[in-house]
Each structure stands twice: as C-alpha cells, then as structure tokens.
Coordinates of C-alpha atoms (C1' of nucleotides) and ligand atoms in Angstrom, one line a residue:
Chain A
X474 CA 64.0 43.5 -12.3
X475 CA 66.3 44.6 -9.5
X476 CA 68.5 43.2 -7.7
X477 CA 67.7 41.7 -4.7
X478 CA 67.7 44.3 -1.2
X479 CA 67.0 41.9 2.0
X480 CA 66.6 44.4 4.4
X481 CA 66.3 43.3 8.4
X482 CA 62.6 43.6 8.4
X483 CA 62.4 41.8 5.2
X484 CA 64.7 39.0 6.1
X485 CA 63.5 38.8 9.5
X486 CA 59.8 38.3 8.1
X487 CA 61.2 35.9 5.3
X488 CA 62.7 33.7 7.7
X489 CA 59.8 33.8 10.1
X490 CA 57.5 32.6 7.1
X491 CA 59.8 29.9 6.0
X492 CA 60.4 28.5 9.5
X493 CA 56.1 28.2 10.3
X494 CA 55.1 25.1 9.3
X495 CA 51.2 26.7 8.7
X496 CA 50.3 29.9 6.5
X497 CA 50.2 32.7 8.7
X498 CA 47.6 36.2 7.7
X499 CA 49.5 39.2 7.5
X500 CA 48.0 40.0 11.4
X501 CA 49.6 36.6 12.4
X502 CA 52.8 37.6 10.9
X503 CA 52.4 40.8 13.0
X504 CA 51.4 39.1 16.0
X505 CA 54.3 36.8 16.2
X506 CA 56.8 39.2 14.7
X507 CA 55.5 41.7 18.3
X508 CA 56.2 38.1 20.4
X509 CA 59.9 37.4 19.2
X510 CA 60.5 40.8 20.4
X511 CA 60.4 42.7 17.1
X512 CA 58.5 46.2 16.5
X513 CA 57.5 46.9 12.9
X514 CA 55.3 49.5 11.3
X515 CA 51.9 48.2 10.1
X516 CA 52.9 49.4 6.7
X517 CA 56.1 47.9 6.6
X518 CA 55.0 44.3 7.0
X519 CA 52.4 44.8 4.4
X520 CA 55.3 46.1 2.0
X521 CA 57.9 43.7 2.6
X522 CA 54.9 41.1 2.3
X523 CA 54.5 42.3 -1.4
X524 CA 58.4 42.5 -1.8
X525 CA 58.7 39.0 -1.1
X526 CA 55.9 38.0 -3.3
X527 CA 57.4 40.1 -6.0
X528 CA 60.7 38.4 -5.4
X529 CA 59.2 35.0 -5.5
X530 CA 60.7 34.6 -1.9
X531 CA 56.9 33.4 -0.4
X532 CA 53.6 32.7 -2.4
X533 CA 50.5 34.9 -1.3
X534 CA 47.7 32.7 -0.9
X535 CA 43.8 33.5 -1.6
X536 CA 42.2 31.3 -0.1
X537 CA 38.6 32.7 -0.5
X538 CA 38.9 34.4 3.1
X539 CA 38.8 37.4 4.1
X540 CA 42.5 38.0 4.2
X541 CA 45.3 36.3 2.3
X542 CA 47.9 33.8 3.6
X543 CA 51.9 33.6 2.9
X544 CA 53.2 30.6 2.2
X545 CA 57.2 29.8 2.7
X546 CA 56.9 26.9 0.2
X547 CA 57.4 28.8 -3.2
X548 CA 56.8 25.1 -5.6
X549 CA 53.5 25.1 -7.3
X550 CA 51.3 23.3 -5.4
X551 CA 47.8 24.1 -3.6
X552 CA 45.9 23.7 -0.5
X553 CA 42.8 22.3 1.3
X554 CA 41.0 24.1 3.7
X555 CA 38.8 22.0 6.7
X556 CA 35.3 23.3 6.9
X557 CA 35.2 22.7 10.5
X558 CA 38.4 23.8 12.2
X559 CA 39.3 26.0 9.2
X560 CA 43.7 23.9 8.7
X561 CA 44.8 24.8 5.6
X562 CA 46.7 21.9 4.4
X563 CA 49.1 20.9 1.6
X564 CA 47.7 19.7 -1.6
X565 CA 50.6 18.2 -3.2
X566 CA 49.2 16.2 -6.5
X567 CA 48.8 18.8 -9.7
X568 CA 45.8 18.8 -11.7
X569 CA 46.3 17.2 -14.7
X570 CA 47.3 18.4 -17.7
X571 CA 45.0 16.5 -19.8
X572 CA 42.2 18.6 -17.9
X573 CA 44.5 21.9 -18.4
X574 CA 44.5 21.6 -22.0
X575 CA 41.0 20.8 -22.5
X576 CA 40.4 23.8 -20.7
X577 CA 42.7 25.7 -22.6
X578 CA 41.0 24.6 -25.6
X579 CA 37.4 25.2 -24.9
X580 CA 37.7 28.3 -24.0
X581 CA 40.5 29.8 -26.1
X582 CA 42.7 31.3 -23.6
X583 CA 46.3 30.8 -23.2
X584 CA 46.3 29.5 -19.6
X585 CA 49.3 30.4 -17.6
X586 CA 48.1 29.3 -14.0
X587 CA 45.6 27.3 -12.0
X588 CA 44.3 28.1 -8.3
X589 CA 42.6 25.3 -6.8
X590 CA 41.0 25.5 -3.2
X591 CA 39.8 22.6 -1.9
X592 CA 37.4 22.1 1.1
X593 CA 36.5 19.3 3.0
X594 CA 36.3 18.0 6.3
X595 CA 39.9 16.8 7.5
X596 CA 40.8 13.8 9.4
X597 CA 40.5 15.0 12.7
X598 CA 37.3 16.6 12.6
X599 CA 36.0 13.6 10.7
X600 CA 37.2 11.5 14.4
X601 CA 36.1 13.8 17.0
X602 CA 36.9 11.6 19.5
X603 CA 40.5 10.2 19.4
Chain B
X957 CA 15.7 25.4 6.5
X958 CA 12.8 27.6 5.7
X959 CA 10.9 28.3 3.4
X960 CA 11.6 30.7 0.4
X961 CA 11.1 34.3 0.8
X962 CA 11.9 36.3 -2.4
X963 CA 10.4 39.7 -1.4
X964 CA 10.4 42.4 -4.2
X965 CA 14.2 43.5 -3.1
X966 CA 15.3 39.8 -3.4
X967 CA 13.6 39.2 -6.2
X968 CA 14.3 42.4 -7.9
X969 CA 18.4 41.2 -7.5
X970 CA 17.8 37.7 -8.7
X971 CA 16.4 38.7 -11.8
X972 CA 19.4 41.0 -12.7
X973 CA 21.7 38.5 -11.9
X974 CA 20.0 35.6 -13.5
X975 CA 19.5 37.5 -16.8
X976 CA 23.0 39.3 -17.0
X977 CA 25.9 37.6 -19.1
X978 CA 29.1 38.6 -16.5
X979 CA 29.4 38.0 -12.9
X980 CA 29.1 41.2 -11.5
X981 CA 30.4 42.4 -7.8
X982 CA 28.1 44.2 -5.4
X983 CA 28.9 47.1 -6.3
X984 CA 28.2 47.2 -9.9
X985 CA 25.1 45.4 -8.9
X986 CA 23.9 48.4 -7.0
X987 CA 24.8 50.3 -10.5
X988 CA 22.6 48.3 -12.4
X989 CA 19.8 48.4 -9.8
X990 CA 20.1 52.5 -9.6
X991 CA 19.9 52.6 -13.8
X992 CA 17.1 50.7 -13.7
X993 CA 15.5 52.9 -11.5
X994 CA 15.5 50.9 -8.1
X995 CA 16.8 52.6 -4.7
X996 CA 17.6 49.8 -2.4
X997 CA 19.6 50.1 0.6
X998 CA 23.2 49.3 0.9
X999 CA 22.5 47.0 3.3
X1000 CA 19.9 45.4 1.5
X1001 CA 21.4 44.6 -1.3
X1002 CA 23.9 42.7 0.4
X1003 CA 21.3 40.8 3.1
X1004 CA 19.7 39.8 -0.5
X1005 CA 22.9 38.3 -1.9
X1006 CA 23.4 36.7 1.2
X1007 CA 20.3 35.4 1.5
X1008 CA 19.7 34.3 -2.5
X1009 CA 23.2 32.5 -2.0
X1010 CA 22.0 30.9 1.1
X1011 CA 18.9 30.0 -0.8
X1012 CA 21.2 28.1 -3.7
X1013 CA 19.4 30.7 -6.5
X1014 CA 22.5 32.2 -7.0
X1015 CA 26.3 31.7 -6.7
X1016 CA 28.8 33.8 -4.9
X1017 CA 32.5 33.9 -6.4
X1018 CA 35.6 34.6 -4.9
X1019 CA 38.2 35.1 -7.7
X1020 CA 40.9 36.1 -6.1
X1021 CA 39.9 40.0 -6.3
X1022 CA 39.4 42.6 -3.5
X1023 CA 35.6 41.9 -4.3
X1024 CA 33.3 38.9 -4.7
X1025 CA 31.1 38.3 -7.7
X1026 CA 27.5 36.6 -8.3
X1027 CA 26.4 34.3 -10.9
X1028 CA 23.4 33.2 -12.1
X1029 CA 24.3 29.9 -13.2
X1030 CA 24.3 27.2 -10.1
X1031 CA 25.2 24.3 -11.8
X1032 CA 28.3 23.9 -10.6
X1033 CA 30.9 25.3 -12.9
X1034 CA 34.6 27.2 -12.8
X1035 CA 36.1 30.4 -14.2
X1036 CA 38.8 31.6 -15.8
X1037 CA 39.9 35.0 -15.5
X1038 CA 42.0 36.8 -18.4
X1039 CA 45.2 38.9 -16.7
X1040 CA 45.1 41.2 -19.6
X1041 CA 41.7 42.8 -19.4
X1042 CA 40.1 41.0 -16.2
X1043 CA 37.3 39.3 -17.8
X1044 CA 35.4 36.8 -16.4
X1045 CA 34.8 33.4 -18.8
X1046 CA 32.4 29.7 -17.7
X1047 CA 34.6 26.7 -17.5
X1048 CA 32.5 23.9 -17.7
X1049 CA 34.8 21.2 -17.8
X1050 CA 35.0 19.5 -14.1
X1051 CA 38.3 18.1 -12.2
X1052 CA 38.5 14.8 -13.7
X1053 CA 37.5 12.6 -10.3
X1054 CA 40.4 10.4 -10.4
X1055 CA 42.2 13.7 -9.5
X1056 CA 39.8 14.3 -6.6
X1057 CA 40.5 10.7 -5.5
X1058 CA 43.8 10.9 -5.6
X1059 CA 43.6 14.3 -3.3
X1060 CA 41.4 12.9 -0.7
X1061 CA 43.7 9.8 -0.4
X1062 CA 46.9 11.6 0.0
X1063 CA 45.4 14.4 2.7
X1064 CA 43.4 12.3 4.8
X1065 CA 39.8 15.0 4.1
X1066 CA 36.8 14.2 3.1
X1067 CA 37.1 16.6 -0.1
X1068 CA 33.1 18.4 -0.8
X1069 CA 34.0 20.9 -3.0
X1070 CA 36.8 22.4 -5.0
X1071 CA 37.5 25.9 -6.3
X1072 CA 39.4 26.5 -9.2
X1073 CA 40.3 29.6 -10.9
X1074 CA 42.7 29.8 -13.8
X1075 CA 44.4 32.3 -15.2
X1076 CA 45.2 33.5 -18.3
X1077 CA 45.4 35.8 -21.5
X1078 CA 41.6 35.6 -23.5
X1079 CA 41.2 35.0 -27.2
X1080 CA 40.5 38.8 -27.9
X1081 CA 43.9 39.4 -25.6
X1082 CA 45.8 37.4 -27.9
X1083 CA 44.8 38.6 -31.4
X1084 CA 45.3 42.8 -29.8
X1085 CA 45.3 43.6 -33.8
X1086 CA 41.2 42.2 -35.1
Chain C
dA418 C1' -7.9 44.7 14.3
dT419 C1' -4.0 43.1 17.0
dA420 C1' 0.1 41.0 18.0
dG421 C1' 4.2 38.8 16.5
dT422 C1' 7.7 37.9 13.1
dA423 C1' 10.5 39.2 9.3
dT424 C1' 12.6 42.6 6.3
dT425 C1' 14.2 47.1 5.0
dT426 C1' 16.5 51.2 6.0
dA427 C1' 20.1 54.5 7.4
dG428 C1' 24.0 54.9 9.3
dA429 C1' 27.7 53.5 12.5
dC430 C1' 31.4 50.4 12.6
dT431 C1' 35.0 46.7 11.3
dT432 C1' 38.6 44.5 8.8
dA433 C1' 42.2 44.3 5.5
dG434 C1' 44.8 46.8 3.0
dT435 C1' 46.8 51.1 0.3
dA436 C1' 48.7 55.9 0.0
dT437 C1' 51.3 59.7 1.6
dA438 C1' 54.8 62.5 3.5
dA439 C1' 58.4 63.0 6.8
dA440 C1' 62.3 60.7 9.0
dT441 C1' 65.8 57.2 8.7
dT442 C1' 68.9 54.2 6.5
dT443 C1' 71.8 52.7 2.8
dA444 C1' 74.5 53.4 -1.4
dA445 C1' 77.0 56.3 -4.7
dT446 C1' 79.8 60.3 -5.8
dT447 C1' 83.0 63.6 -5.0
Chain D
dA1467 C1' 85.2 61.6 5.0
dA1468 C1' 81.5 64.6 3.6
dT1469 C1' 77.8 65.3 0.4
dT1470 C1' 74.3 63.9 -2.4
dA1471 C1' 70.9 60.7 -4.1
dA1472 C1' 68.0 56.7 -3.7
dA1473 C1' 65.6 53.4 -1.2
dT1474 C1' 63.2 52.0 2.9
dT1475 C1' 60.8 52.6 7.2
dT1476 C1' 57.6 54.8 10.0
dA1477 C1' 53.3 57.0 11.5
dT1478 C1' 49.2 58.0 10.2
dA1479 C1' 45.4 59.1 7.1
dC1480 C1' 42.6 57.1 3.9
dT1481 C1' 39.9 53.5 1.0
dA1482 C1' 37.1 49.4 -0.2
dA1483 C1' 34.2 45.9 0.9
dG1484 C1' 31.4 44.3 3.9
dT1485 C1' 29.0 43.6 8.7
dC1486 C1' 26.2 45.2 12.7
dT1487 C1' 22.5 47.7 15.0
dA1488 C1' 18.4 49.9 16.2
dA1489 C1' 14.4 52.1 14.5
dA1490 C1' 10.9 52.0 11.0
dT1491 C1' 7.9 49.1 7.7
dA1492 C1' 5.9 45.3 5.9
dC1493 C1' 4.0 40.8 6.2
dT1494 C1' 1.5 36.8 8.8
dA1495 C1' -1.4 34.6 11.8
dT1496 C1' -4.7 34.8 15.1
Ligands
MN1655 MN1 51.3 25.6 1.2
MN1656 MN1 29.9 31.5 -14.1
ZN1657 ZN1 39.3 20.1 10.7
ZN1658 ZN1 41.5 39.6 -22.2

DNA sequence: ATAGTATTTAGACTTAGTATAAATTTAATT
DNA sequence: AATTAAATTTATACTAAGTCTAAATACTAT
C-alpha cells in the first residue's frame, strides 16, 4: 500500500504493454524492449512485471502455457486461445452470475474470482484459404 | 491411435491417481510412488503422465501454479482453488451453453473446450475458529 | 532363437522465473 | 549542498518443472 514509484524502466515497459494490441511473454516484452533501443537487466523486467501487476497497472495472464502473458487491458474480462495458430483473443462476455452463485453454493466457498480459458479453432484457421 | 499399453510403470501411476482424493503434481506423485515402495525413473514418471493423459485415463490440470496436477476423474469437470490454504475442490457444475454460444458468436472460434478455475476462500477457511 | 519395436533408465539439458549482493539512483535530513 | 537512508537496477547465481538423448531392458512377432 505505497504510493505509486513509475520508474523509466517501469513506465517504459507499461507503455509498451498498453500500446501492443496482443499479450506479449515476458521474453517478448524483452525482445521488443532490446528493438526500440532499450537495455534492461533480465531481472529488472521480471520485477517491474510483478510491480505492475501489483499495482493493477497490467493483468498477468495464465493461460495454461508454459510462460505467462501481460495484458494492458486491466477490466475483467478473459481470453480464447486458437489451437492451431495459438492467437489469444479477447473474450469479452462474463460468465454469468447465475452459474457463479451456483457454484458458490455447491461447494461452500466464498468465490472471489473466475479464470476462464477458452480454446478453439479461430476464424482464420477454420478458412485456410482466403 | 494405438492401442493401449499400460505397462507396470503406467499402470502402477494410474492406480495412485485414480484412487487418491486430491490432484496431486508430479512431484508429490513421485512421493507417493517412493512410500509405497516403487523406484521409478524421473523420466518415467513423467513419459507415464504423458502418455495416460494422451490415453484419456487421466486428466492433466493447469491451475494457474508453477506445477501441473493429475486427476483421476475424466468426466469433464472444473476446480476451484481456495487462496487461503491452496486446496484443490471438483466443480461439477458446467458453463451454462447459452454462455458458450454467446462466446463463439461474438469471437468468430469454433469454441472445443473451456477451462475455468475459480478462486476463492473454502468453507474450513471461513469458519478459522471449528 | 532372432530380429525389430517399444519402454525404461540415468543423466544432461532447457525454459521460465526467483534470489542475492553489489552498484546506482532517488528521496529525505541535516 | 552534503550526508544519510531507502529504493531500484544490474549482473549473476540459483531453482523448479519439465524435456531430450542415448544406452540398456523388455516385449512382440516371426
Ligand atoms: Mn486481454
Ligand atoms: Mn477434479
Ligand atoms: Zn488460428
Ligand atoms: Zn481453505
């Protein structure tokens, strides 16, 4: 519960996540971070990663791969994975809270939070040719 | 697509996990298989997870944690994970399909499969003083 | 029995991330 | 402004979870 301490690595890597329309792996974030001309330690990106999580800056996304994802958009919402090209796409409808509650019920916990993943095949690996 | 092999490694792991009551990782699996006596190889343990998923005799989890768990059950079925003391409870309520529908329609995929993993605080977690 | 295929084993290797300690930067105090 | 203290970055070592490889065993089919 601190005030908030943008450094230029972290705001540099904040406005790198918020400006990528896709959700970029930690080496991604590196990778891009080394091609705009920047030079940060290893642990440094992994830290200020966490800080913006913790902040509620960017959402950390586990998606079920190996490594996680950041997300720029902070709203609740989920994502859809294509089996085929492996796009991770926005999943903007909630799950509803009829379901939530009944969930809630049959198993007696207090639920505070839902991560869907879905996987399909998306709509241009279901044309290849177009 | 061939035919099942359970040798006495593979067979061996199924059996623990098809008559334990958690989802346990790898790791603790190799516990278990040590206390009950058996020496398998690292390596084999995890060919054998691999292969019993492949097979559809067991399930393979990914929660969200550094490590993925296995479970016995293969109907298909969801968790819910309790942020106090980590366990591990069967949700066996599905996504209403309307949802689903609704999901598919709005991102263009053909939607398979969904993977849902809620959070919260467990019955025990709630009552600390019982 | 022999040859061919599949599996297990031991151990090296990979990937993703954490931990540590020194160096640097930033903020606070005199 | 100079000094001290706190926070952050850096480089690097380390860990956890899992994959890969090549040799040794075991199983299958002739
Ligand atoms: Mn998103
Ligand atoms: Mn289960
Ligand atoms: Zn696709
Ligand atoms: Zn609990």
């Amino acid at each position: 519960m601190s005030r908030l301490n943008l450094t230029t690595q972290r705001k540099t890597i904040l406005d790198l996540i918020q400006s990528c329309e896709d959700h970029p792996t930690a080496a991604e974030i590196m990778e891009r971070l080394r091609t705009n001309g920047h030079q940060f330690a290893y642990g440094t990106v992994y830290n200020s990663l966490r800080y913006l999580t913790d902040a509620g800056l960017i959402r950390e996304l586990k998606l079920g791969e190996t490594a996680c994802r950041y997300d720029g958009r902070t709203e609740d919402h989920y994502h859809i994975v294509c089996k085929k090209c492996g796009r991770v796409d926005e999943v903007l409808s909630a799950p509803p809270a009829e379901w939530i509650r009944e969930v809630a019920a049959k198993t007696n916990y207090d639920v505070h939070h839902s991560q869907v993943v879905f996987e399909g095949v998306c709509n241009s690996c279901k044309h290849p040719n177009a």
